[in-house]
mmCIF file of C-alpha atoms in Angstrom:
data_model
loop_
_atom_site.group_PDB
_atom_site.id
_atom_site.type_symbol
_atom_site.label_atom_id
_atom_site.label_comp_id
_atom_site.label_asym_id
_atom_site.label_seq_id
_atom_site.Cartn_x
_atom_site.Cartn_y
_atom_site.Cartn_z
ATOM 1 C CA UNK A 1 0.000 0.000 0.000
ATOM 2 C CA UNK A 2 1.261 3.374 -0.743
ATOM 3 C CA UNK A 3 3.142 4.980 2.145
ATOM 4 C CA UNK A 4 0.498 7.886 3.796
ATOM 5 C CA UNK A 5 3.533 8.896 6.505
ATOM 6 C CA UNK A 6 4.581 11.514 7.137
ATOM 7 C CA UNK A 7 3.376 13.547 4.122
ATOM 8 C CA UNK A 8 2.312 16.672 6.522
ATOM 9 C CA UNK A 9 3.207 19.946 4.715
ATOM 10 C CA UNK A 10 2.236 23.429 5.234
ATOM 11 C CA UNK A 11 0.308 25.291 2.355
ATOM 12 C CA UNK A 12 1.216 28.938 1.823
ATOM 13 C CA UNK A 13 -2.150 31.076 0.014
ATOM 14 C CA UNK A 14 -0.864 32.439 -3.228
ATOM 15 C CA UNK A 15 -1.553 36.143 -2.999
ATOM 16 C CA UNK A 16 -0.602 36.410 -7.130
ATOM 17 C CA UNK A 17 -1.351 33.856 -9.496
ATOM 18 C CA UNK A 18 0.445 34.265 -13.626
ATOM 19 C CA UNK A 19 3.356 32.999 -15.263
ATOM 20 C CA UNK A 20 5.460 35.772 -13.738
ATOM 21 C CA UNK A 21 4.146 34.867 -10.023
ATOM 22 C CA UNK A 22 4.678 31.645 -10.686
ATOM 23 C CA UNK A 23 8.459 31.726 -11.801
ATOM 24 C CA UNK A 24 9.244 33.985 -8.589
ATOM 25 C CA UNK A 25 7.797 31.283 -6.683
ATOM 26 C CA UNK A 26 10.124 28.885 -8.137
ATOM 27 C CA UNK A 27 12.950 30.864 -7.642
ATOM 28 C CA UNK A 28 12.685 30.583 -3.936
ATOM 29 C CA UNK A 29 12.172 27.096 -3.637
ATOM 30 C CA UNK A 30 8.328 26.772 -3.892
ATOM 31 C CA UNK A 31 6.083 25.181 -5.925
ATOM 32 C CA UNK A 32 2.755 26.705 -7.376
ATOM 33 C CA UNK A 33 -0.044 23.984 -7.128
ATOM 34 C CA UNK A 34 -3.886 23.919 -7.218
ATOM 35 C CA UNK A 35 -5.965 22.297 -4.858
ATOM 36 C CA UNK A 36 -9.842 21.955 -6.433
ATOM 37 C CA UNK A 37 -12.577 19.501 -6.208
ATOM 38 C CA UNK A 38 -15.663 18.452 -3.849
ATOM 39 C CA UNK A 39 -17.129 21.524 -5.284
ATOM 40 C CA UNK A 40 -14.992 23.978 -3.581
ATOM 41 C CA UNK A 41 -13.327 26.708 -5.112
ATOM 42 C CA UNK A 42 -10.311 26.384 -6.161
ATOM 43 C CA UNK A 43 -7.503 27.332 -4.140
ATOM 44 C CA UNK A 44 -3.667 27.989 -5.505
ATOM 45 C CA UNK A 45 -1.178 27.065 -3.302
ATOM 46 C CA UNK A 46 2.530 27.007 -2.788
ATOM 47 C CA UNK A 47 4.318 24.530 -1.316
ATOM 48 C CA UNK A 48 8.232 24.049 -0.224
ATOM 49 C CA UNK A 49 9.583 22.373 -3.453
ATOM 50 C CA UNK A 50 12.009 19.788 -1.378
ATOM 51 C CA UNK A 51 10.049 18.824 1.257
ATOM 52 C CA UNK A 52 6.799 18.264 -1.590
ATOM 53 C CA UNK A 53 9.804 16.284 -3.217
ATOM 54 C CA UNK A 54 10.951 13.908 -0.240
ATOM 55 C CA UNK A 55 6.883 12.894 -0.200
ATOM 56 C CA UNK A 56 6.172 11.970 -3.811
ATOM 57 C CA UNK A 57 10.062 10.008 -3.396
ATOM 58 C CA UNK A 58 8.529 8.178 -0.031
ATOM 59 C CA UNK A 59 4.802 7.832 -1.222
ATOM 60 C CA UNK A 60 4.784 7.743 -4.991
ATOM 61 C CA UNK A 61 2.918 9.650 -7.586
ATOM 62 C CA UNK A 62 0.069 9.217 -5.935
ATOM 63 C CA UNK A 63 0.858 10.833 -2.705
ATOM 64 C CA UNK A 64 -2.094 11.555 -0.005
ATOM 65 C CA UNK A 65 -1.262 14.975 1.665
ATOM 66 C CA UNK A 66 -2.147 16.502 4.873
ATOM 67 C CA UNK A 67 -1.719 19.639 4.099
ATOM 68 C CA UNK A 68 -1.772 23.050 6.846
ATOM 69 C CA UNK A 69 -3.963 26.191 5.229
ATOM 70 C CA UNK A 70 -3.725 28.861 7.639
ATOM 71 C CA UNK A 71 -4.288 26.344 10.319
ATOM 72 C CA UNK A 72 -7.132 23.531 8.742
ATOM 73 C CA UNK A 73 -6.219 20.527 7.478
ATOM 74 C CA UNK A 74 -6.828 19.208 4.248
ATOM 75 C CA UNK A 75 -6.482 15.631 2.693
ATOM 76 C CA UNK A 76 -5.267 16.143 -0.829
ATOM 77 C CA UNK A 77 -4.734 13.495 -3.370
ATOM 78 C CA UNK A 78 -1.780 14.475 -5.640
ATOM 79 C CA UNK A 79 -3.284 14.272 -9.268
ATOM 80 C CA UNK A 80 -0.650 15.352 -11.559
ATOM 81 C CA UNK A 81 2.654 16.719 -11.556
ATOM 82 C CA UNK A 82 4.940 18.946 -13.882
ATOM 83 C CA UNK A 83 8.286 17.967 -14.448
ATOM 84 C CA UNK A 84 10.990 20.315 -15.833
ATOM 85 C CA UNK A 85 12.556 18.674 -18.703
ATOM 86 C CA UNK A 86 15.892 19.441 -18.003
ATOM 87 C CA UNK A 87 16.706 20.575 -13.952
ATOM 88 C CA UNK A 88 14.016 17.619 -13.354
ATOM 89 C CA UNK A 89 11.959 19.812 -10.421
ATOM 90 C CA UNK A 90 9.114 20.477 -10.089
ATOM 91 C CA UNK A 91 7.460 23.152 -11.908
ATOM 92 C CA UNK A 92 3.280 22.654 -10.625
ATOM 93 C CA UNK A 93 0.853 19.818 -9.418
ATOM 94 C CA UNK A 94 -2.683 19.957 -9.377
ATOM 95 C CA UNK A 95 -4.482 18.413 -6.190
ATOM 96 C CA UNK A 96 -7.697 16.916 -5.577
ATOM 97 C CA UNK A 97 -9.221 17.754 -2.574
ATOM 98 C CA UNK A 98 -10.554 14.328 -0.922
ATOM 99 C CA UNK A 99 -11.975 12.806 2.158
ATOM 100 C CA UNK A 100 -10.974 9.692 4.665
ATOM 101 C CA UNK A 101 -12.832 6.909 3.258
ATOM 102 C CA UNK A 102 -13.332 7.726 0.038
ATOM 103 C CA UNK A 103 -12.714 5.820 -2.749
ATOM 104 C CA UNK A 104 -10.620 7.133 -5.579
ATOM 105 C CA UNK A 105 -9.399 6.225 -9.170
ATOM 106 C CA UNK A 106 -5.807 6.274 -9.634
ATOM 107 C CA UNK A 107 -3.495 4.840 -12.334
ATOM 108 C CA UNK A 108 -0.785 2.848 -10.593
ATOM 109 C CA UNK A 109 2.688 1.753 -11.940
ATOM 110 C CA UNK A 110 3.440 -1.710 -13.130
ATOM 111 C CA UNK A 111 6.966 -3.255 -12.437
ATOM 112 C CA UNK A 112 8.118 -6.316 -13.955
ATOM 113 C CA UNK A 113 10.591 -8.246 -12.155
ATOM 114 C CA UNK A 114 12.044 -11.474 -12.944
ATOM 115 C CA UNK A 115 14.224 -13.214 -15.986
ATOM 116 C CA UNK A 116 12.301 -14.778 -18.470
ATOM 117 C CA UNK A 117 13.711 -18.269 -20.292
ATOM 118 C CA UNK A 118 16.992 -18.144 -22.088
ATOM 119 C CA UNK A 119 16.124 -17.033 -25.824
ATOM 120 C CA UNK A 120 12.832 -14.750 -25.023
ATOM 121 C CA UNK A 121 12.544 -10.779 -24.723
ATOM 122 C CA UNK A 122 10.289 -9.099 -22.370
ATOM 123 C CA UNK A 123 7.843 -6.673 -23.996
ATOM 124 C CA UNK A 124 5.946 -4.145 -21.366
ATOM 125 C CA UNK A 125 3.046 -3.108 -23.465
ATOM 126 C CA UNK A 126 1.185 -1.115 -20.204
ATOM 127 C CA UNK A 127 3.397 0.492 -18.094
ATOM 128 C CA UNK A 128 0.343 1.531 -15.221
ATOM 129 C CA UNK A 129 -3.478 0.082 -14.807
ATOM 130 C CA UNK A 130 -5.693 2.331 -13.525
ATOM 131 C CA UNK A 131 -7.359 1.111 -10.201
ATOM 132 C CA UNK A 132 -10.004 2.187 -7.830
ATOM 133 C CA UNK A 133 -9.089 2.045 -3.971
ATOM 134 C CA UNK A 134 -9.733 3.638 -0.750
ATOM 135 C CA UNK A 135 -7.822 6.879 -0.820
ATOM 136 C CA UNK A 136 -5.469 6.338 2.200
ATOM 137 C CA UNK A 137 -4.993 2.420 0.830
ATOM 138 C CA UNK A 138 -3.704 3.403 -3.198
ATOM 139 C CA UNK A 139 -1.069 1.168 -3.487
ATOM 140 C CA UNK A 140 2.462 2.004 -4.500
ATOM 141 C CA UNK A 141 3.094 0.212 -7.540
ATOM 142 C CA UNK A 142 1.907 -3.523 -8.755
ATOM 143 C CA UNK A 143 4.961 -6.176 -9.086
ATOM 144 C CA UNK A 144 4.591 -8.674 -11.833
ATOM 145 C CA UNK A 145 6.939 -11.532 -12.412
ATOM 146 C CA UNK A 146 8.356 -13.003 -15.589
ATOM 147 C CA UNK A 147 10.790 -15.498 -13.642
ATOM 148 C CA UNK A 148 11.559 -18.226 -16.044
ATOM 149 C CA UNK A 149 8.308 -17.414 -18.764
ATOM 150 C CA UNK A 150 8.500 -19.111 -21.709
ATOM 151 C CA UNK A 151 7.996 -17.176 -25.132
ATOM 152 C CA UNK A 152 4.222 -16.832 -26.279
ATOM 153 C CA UNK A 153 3.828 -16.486 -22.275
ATOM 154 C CA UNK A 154 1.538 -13.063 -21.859
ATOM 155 C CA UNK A 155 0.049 -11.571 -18.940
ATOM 156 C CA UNK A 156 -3.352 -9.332 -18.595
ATOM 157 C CA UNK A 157 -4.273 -6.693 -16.112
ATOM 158 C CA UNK A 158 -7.147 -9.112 -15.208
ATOM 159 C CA UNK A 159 -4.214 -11.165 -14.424
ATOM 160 C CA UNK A 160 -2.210 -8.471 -11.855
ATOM 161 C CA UNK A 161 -2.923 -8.929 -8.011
ATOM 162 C CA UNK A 162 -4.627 -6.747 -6.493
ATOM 163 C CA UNK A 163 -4.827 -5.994 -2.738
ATOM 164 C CA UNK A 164 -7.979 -6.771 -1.216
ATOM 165 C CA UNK A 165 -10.399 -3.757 -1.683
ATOM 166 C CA UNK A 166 -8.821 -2.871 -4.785
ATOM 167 C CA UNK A 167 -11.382 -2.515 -7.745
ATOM 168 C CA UNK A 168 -9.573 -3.000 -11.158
ATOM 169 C CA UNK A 169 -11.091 -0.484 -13.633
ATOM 170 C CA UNK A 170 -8.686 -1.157 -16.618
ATOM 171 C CA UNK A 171 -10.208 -3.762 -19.157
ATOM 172 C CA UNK A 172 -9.031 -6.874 -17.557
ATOM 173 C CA UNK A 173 -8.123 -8.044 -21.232
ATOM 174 C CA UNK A 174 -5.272 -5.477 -21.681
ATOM 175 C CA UNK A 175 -2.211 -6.788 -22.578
ATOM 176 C CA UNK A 176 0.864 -5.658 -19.708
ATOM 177 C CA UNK A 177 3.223 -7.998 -20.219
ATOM 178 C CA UNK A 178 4.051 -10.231 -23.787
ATOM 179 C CA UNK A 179 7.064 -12.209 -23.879
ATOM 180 C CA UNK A 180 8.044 -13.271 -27.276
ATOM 181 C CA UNK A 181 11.525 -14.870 -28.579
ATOM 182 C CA UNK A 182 14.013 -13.004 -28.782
ATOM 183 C CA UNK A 183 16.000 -11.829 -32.432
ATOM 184 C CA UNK A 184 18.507 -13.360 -33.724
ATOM 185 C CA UNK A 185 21.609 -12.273 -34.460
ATOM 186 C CA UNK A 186 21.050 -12.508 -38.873
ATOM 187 C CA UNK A 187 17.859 -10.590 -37.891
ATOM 188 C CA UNK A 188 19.296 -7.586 -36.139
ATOM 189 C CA UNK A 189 22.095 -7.950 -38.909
ATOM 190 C CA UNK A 190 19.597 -8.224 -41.319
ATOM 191 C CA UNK A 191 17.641 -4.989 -39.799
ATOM 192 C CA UNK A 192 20.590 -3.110 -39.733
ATOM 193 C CA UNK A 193 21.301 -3.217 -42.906
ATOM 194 C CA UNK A 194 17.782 -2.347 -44.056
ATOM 195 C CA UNK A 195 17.614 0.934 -42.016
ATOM 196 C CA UNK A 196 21.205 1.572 -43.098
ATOM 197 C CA UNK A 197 20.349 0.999 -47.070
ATOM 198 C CA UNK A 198 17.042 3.154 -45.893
ATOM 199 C CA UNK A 199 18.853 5.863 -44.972
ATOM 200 C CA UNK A 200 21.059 5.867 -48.056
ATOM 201 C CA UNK A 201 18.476 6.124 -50.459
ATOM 202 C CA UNK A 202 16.817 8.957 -48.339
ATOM 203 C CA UNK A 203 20.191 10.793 -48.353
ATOM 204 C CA UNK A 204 20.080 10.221 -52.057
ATOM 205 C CA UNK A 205 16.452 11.476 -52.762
ATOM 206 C CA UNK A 206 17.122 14.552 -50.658
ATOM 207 C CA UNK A 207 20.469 15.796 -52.510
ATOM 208 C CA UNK A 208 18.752 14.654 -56.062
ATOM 209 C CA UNK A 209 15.834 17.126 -54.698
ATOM 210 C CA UNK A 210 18.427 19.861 -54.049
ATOM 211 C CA UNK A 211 20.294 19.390 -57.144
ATOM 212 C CA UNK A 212 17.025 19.914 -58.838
ATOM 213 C CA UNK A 213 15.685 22.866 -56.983
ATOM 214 C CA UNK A 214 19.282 24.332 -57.551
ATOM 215 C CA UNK A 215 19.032 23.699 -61.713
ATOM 216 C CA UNK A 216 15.326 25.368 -61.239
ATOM 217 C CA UNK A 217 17.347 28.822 -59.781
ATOM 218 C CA UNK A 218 19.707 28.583 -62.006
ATOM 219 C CA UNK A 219 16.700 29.110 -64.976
#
C-alpha cells in the first residue's frame, strides 16, 4: 500500500497567481499547485519544493497529503505533476481535494521483475493500470513476475494482483506484459542493414531534390 507517513506539509495562500508569479515562486524554492474539487473553489497554493519532493520520493505519484492552510487541514490526493525537462523539479501539481474513506481512481505503476527463459525478450506493453481504492490504501506500484516465462507467455491486467479492496477499472483483457523470442543475431544484422540501405536512399532522394531545386534557380 502506498506509504500515507509523514506527508504533513504546510500550504502557503498564493496572494498572485500568472506565469510571472509563478516563476518567482520557483525561484525561492516553492512550488505553485492547485488544490480543487468536492465543489470547492479552487484554491492555488505554494508549497516548499524539497520537502513536496521527499513525499512523492517516499509515497509515490500518488501521494495523499495533509496539508496546513492557515491552520485547517486538508487531505489532498496528488493528481498530476509537472516535471521540468531538463533541472528535473518540479514546476506545478494539481491536487484533488478528498476525504478519509473515500474511494478514488488512480493509475498505478506496473513493475516487472524477474528473468524470463533463455532465448525470449520481455515486452511491457502497459506500463500503469488504472485502479479504484480507498484513498489512504492506493497502493504504491503492482509487481509482476516473468521469472523463467516461456515465449508466447503473456500476462493481462485481469491477471495483476490486487490488494484486497482494490477494484480493477482497466479492461481486464489489456495486454501488460508479452514475452516473445528473442532476435537473432542474422535478424538484427539483417535490420541493420535495411535501415542503413534506408537511410542511403533517403540521403540520395534529398540531394537529387536539391540538385534539382538548384538547376530550377539557375533558370
Amino acid at each position: 500500500m502506498a506509504k500515507n507517513a509523514p506527508n504533513n506539509l504546510t500550504a502557503q495562500v498564493r496572494t498572485t497567481t500568472g506565469k510571472g508569479a509563478s516563476r518567482r515562486a520557483r525561484r525561492e524554492g516553492l512550488v505553485p499547485v492547485v488544490l480543487y474539487g468536492h465543489g470547492t473553489e479552487p484554491q492555488h497554493l505554494e508549497l516548499n519544493g524539497r520537502d513536496f519532493a521527499a513525499v512523492l520520493r517516499h509515497a509515490g505519484t500518488n501521494a495523499v497529503l495533509t496539508l496546513d492552510i492557515d491552520g485547517k487541514e486538508q487531505l489532498a490526493l496528488t493528481k498530476s505533476i509537472e516535471i521540468h525537462p531538463i533541472r528535473r523539479n518540479i514546476q506545478h501539481a494539481d491536487l484533488l481535494v478528498v476525504r478519509r474513506g473515500e474511494k478514488v481512481t488512480v493509475e498505478v505503476t506496473v513493475v516487472v521483475e524477474g528473468d524470463a527463459a533463455p532465448g525470449t525478450l520481455v515486452t511491457q506493453d502497459a506500463n500503469t493500470i488504472e485502479i479504484e481504492a480507498d484513498v489512504q490504501s492506493i497502493p504504491e506500484q503492482f509487481t509482476v513476475s516473468v521469472e523463467g516465462a516461456e515465449e508466447g507467455t503473456q500476462i493481462l491486467a485481469g491477471q495483476v494482483e490486487l490488494p484486497s479492496g482494490v477494484t480493477l477499472i482497466t479492461d481486464p483483457e489489456v495486454l501488460v506484459v508479452n514475452v516473445v523470442a528473442a532476435p537473432t543475431s542474422e535478424e538484427l544484422e539483417s535490420e541493420g542493414a535495411g535501415e542503413a540501405g534506408g537511410a542511403a536512399a533517403e540521403g540520395a532522394e534529398s540531394e537529387g531534390e536539391a540538385e534539382g531545386d538548384a538547376a530550377e534557380s539557375a533558370e
